mmCIF file of C-alpha atoms and ligand atoms in Angstrom:
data_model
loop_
_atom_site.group_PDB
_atom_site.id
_atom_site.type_symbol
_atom_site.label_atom_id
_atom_site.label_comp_id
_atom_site.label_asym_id
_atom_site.label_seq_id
_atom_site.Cartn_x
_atom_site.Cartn_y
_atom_site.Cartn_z
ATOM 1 C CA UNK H 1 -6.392 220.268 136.049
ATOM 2 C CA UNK H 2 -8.730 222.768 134.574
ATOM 3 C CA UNK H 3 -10.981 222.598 131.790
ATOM 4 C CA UNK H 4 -13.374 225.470 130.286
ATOM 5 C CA UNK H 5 -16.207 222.957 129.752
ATOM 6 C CA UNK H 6 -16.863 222.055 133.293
ATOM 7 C CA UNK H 7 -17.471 225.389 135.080
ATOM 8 C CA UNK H 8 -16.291 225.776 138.660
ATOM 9 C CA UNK H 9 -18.393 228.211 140.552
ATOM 10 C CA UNK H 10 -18.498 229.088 144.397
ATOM 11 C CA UNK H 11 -22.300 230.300 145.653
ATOM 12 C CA UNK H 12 -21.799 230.824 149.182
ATOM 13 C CA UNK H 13 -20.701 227.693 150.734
ATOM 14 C CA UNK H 14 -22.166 225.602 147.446
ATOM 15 C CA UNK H 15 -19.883 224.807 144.757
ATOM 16 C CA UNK H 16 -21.231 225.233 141.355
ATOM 17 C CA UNK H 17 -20.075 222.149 138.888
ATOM 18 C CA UNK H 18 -21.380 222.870 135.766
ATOM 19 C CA UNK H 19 -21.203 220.160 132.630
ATOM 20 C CA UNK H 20 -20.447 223.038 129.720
ATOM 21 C CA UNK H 21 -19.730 221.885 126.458
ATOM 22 C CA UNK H 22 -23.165 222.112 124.942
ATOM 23 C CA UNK H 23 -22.315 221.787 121.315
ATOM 24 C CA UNK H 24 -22.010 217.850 121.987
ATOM 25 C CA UNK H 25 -24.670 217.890 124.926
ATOM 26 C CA UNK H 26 -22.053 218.216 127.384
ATOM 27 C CA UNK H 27 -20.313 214.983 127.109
ATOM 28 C CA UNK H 28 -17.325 213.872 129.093
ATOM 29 C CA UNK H 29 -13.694 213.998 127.775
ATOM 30 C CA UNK H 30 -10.739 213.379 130.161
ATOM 31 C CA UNK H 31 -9.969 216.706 130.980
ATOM 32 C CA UNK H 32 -13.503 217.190 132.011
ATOM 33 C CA UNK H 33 -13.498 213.741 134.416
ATOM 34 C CA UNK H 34 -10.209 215.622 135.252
ATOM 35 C CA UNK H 35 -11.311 219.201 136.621
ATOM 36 C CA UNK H 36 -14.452 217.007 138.350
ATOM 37 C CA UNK H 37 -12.501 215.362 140.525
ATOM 38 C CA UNK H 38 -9.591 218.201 141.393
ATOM 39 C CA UNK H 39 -12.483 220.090 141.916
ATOM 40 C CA UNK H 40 -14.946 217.708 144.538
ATOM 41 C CA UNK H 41 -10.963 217.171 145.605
ATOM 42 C CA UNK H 42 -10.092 220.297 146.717
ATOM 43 C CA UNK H 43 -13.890 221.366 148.111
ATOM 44 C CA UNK H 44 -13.661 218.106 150.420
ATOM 45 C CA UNK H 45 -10.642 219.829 151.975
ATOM 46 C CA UNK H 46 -12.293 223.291 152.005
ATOM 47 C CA UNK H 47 -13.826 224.080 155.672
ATOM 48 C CA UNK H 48 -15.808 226.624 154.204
ATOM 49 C CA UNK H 49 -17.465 224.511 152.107
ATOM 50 C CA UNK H 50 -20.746 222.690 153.269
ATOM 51 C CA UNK H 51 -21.788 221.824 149.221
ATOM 52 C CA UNK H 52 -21.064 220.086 145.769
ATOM 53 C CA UNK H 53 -23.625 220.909 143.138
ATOM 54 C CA UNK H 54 -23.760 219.453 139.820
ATOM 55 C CA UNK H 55 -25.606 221.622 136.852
ATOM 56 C CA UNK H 56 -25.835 221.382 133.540
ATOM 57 C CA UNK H 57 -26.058 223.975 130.643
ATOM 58 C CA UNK H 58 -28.066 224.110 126.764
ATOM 59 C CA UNK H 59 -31.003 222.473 128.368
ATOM 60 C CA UNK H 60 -29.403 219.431 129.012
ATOM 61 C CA UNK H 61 -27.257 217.603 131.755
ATOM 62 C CA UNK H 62 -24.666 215.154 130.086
ATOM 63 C CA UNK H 63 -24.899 213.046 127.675
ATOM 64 C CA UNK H 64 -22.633 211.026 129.867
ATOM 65 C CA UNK H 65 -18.776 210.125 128.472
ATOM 66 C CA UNK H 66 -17.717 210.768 125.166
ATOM 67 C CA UNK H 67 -17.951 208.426 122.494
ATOM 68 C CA UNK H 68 -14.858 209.297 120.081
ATOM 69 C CA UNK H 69 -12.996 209.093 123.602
ATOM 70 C CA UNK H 70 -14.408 206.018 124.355
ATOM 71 C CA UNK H 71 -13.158 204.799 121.059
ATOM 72 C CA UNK H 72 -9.846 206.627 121.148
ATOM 73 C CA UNK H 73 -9.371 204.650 124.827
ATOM 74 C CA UNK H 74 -9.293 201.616 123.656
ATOM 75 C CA UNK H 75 -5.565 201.843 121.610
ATOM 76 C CA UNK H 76 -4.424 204.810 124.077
ATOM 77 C CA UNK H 77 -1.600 204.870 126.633
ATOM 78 C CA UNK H 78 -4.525 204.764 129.505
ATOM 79 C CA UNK H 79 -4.782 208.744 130.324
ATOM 80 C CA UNK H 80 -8.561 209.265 129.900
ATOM 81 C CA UNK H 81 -9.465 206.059 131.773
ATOM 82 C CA UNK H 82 -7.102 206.911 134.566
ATOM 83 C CA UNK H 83 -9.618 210.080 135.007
ATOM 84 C CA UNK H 84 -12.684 208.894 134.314
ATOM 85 C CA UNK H 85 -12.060 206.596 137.044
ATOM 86 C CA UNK H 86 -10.182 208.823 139.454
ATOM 87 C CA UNK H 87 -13.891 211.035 139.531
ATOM 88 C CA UNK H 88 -15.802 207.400 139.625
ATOM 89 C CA UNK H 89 -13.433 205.939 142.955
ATOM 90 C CA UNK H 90 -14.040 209.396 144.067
ATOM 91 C CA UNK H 91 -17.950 209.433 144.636
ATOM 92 C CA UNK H 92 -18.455 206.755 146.990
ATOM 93 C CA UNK H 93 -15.888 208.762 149.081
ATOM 94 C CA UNK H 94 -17.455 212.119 149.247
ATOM 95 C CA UNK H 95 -18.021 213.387 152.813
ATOM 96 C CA UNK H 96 -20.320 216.678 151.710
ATOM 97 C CA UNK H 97 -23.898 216.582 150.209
ATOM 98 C CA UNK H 98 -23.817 216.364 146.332
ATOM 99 C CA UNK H 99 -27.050 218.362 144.367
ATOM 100 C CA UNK H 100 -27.779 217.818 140.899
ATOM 101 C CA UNK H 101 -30.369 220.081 139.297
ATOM 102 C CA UNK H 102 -31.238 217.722 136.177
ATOM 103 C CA UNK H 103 -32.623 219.458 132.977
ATOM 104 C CA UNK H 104 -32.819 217.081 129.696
ATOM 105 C CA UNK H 105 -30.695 213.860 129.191
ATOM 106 C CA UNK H 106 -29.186 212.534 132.205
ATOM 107 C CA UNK H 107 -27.065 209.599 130.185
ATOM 108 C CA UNK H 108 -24.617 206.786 131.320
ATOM 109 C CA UNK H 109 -22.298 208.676 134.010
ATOM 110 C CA UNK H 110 -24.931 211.331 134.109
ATOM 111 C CA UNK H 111 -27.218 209.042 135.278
ATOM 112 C CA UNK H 112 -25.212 206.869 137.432
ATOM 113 C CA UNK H 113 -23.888 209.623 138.895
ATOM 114 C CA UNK H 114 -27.104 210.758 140.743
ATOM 115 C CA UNK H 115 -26.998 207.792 142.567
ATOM 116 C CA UNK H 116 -24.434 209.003 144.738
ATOM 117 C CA UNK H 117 -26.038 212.578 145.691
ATOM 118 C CA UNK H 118 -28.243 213.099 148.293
ATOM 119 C CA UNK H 119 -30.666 215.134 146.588
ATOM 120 C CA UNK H 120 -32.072 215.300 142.698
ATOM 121 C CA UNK H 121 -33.668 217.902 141.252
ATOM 122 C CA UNK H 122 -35.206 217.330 137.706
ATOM 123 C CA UNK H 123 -37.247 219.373 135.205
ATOM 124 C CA UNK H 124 -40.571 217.348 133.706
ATOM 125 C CA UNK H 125 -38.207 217.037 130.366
ATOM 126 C CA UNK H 126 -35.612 215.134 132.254
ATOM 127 C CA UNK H 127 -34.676 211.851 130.978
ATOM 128 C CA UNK H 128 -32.908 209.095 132.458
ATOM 129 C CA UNK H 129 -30.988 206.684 129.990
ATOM 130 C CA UNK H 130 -27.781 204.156 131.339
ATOM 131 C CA UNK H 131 -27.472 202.582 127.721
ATOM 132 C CA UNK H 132 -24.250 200.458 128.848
ATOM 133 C CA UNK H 133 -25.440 197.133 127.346
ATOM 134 C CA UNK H 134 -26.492 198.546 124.045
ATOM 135 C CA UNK H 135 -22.675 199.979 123.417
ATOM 136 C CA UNK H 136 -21.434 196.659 124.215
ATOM 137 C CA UNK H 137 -20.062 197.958 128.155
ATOM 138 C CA UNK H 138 -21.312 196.778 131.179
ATOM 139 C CA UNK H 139 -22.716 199.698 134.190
ATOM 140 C CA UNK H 140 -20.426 201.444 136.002
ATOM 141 C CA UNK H 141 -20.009 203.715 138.990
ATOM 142 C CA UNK H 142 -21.405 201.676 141.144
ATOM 143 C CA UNK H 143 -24.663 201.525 139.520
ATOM 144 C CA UNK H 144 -24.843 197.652 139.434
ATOM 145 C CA UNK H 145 -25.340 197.686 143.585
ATOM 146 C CA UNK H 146 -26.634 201.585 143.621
ATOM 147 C CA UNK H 147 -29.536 200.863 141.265
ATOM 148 C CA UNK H 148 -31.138 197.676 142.196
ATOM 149 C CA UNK H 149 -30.771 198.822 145.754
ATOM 150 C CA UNK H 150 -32.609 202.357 144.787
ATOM 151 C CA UNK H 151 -35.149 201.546 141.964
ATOM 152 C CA UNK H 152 -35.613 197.847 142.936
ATOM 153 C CA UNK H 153 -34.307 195.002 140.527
ATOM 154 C CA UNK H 154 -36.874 195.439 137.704
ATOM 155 C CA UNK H 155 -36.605 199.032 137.438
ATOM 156 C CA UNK H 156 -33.131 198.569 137.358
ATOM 157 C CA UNK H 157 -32.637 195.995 135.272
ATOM 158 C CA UNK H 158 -35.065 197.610 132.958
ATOM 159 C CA UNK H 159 -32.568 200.883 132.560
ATOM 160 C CA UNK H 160 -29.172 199.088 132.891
ATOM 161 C CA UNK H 161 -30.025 196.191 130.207
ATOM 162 C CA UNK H 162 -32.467 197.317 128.183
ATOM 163 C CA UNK H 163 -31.522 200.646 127.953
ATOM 164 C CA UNK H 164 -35.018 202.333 128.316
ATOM 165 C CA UNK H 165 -35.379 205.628 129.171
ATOM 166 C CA UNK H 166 -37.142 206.694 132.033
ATOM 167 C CA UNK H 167 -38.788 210.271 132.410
ATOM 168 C CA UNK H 168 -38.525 212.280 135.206
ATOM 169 C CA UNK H 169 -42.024 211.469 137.004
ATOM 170 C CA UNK H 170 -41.190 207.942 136.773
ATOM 171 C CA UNK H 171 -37.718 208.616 138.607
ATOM 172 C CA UNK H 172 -39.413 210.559 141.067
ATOM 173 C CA UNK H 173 -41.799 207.507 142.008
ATOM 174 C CA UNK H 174 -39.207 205.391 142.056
ATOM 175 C CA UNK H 175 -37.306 207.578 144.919
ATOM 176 C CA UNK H 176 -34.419 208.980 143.226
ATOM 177 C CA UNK H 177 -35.510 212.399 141.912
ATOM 178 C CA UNK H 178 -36.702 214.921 145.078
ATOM 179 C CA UNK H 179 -39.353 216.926 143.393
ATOM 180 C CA UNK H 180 -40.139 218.110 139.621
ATOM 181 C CA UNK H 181 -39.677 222.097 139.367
ATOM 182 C CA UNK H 182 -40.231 224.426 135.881
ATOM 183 C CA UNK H 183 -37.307 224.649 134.275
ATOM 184 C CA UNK H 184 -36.617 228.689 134.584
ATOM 185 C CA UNK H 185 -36.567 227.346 138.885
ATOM 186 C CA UNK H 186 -34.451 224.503 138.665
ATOM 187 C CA UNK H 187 -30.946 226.307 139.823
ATOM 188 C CA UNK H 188 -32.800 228.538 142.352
ATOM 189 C CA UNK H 189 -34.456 225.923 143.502
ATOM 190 C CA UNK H 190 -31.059 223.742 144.057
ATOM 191 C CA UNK H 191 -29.416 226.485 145.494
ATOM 192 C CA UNK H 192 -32.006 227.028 148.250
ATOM 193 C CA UNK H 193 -31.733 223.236 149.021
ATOM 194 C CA UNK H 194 -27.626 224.063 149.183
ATOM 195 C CA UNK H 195 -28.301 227.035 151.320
ATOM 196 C CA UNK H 196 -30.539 224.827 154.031
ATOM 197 C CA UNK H 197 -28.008 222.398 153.835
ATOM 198 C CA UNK H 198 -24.913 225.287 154.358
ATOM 199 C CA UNK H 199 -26.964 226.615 157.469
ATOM 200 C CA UNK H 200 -26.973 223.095 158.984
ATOM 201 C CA UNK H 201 -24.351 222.639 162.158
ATOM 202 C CA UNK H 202 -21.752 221.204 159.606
ATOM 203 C CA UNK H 203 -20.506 218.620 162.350
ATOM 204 C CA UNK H 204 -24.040 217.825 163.079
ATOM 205 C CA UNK H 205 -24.499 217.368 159.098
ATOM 206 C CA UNK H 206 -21.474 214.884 158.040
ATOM 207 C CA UNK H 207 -22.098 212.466 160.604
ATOM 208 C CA UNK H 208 -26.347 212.252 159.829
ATOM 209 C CA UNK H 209 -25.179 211.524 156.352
ATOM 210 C CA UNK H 210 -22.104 209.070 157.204
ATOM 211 C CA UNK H 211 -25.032 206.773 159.265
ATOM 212 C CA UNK H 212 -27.305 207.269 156.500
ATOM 213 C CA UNK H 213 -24.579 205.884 153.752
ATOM 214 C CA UNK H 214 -23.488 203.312 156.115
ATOM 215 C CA UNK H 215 -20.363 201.435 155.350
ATOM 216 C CA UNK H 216 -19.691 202.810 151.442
ATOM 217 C CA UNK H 217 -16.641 200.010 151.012
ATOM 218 C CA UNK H 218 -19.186 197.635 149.249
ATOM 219 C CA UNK H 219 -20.152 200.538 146.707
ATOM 220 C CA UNK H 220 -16.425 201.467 146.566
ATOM 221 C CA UNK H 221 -15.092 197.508 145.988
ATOM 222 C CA UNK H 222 -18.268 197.101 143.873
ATOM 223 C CA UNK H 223 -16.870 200.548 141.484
ATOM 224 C CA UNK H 224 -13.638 199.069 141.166
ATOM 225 C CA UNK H 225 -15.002 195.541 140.026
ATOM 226 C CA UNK H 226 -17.086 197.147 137.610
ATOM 227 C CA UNK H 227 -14.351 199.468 136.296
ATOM 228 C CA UNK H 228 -11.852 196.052 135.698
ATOM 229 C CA UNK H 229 -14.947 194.467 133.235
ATOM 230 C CA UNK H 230 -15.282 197.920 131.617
ATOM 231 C CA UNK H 231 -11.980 198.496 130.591
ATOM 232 C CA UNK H 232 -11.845 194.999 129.017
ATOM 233 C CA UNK H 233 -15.121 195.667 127.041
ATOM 234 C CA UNK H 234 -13.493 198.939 125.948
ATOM 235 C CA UNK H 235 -12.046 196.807 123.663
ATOM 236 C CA UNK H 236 -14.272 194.358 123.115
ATOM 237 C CA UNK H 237 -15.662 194.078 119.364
ATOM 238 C CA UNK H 238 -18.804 194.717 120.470
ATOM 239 C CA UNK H 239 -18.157 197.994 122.240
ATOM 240 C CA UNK H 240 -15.789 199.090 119.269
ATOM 241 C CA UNK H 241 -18.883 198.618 116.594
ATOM 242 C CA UNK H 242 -21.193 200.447 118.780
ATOM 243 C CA UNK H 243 -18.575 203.416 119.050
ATOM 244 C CA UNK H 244 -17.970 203.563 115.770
ATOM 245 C CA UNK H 245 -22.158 202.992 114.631
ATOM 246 C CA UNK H 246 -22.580 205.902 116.355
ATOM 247 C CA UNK H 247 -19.727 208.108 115.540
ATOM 248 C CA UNK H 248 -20.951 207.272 111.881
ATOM 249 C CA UNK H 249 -24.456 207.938 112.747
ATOM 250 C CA UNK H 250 -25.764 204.190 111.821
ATOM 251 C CA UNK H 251 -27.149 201.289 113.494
ATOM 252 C CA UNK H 252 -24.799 198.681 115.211
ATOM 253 C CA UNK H 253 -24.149 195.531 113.630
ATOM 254 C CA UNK H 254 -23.524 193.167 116.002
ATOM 255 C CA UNK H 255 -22.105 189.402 115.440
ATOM 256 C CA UNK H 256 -23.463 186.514 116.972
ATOM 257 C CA UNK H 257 -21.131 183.195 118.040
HETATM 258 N N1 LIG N 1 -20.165 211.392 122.984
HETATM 259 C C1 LIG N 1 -19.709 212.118 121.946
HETATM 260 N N2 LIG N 1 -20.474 212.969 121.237
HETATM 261 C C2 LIG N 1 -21.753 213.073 121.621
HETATM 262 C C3 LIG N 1 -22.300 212.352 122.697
HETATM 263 C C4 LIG N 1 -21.447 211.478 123.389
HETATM 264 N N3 LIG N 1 -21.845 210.779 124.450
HETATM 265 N N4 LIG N 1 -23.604 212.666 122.808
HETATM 266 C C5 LIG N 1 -23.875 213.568 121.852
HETATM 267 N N5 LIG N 1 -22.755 213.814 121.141
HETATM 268 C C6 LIG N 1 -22.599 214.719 120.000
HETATM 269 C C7 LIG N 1 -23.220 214.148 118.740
HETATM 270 O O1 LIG N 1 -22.325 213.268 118.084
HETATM 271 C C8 LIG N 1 -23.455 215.418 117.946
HETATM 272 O O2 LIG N 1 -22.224 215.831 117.426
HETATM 273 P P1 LIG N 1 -22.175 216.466 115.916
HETATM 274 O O3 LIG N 1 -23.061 217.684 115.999
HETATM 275 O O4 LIG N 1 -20.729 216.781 115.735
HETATM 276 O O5 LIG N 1 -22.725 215.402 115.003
HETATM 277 C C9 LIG N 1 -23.836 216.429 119.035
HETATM 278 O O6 LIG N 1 -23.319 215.914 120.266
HETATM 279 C C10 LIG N 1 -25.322 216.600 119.206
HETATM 280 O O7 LIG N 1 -25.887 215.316 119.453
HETATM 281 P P2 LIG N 1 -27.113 214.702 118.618
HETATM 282 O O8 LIG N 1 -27.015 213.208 118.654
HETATM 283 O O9 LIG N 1 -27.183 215.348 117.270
HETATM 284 O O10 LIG N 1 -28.333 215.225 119.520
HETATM 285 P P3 LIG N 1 -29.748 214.536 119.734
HETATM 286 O O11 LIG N 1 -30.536 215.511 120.533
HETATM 287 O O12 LIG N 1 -30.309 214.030 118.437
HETATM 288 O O13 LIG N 1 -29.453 213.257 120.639
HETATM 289 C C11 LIG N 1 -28.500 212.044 122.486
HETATM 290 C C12 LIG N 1 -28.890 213.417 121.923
HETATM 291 C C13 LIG N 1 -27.783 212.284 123.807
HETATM 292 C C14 LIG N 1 -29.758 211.191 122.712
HETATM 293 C C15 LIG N 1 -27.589 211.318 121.495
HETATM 294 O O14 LIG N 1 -26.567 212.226 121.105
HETATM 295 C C16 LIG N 1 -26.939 210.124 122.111
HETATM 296 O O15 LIG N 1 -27.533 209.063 122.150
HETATM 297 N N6 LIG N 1 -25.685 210.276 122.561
HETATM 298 C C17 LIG N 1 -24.927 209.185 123.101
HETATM 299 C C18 LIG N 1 -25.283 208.954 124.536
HETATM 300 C C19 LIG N 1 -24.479 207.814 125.089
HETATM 301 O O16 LIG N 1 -24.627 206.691 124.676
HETATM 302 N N7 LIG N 1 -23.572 208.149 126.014
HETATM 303 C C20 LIG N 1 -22.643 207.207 126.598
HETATM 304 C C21 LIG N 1 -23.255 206.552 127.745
HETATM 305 S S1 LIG N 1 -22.156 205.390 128.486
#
């Protein structure tokens, strides 16, 4: 599956995922989770590939999945959950480094998602945001385990319930972004991380970073229980009010008992 707003690029032995659909801050549709995951896919089977790097474009990373779609999801036939979660089983799973260079929002799955890479990148204007409580859903991708384990409980708890968004100095203190770099540097400055990482004995490389992961099955178990909660709350009341408050640019109304 291909799709013109996420841009597959080869760099040497990195490959380029770019998030490209600026005029809605890069948000996720199907097709998107889609081309993702053929593309980690097929650069997992690749032997010249040492690599994945994920980019984004317009000054901003993702705005994480797409709300209409979200919406839409909940009375479909299944398609676009089927690939949002095909790309979310597939993470835990990855044998190769994963990059991100993070410029701007970094929201829901483009948040969760940096929990599974190995290195972050971030420009000072990066911001951090997992808003899953707040549109009536509960985290996913692992980030229930990933997060507490990374940030600590309060930190955690702090972005995946409350919904506050954290800037890109306080993700660095808490351990999940690398270093800070000006925003003209960011992609040279990933690439030359994915160009230490391509010289590495490649051997040498996957099995450092299969001890360091340790047994992913609990992350991987841990995705799929999310994933069964967060298709029910798809279509939850809640979650359907907080699609549609922001589709129609208003505040949620929420009902109590
Ligand atoms: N799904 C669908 N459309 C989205 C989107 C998303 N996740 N995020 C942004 N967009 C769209 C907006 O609806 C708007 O479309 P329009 O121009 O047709 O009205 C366009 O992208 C620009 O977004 P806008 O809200 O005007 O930009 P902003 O800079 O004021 O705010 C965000 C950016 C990301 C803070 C805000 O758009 C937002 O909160 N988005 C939702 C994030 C979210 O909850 N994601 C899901 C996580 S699970």
């Amino acid at each position: 599956m291909t799709s013109h707003d996420i841009e597959v690029m080869r760099v040497g032995a990195a490959q380029i995922l770019r998030f490209n659909r600026p005029v809605k801050k890069n948000a996720l549709t199907g097709p998107m989770y889609a081309a993702l995951a053929d593309a980690l896919e097929q650069g997992e089977r690749d032997s010249r590939l040492a690599v994945h790097v994920f980019l984004g474009s317009g000054g901003v990373f993702t705005a994480g999945n797409d709300i209409g779609e979200f919406l839409a999801s909940s009375s479909d036939d299944g398609t676009t959950l089927m690939s949002v979660l095909r790309f979310i089983n597939l993470l835990p799973r990855i044998e190769k480094p994963m990059i991100a260079g993070v410029e701007g929002l970094a929201v829901g799955v483009g948040a969760t998602l940096l929990f599974h890479c190995d290195m972050v990148l971030a420009t000072s204007d990066a911001r951090f945001q997992t808003p899953f409580v707040d549109l009536g859903l509960v985290p996913e991708a692992g980030s229930s385990l990933l997060m507490p384990q990374r940030l600590g409980y309060a930190r955690a708890f702090e972005m995946l319930v409350l919904g506050h968004v954290m800037s890109a100095e306080r993700m660095r203190e808490a351990g999940l972004v690398n270093a800070i770099v000006e925003a003209a540097e960011l992609e040279a400055a990933v690439l030359k991380v994915a160009t230490a990482l391509a010289a590495k004995p490649p051997e040498a490389l996957r099995l450092a970073r299969a001890l360091m992961r340790g047994d992913t099955k609990a992350v991987s178990r841990r995705v799929e229980e999310e994933a069964e909660i967060f298709a029910q709350r798809l279509r939850s009341p809640e979650a359907r009010e907080a699609f549609q408050a922001f589709l129609e640019k208003r505040p949620p109304e929420f009902k109590r008992g």
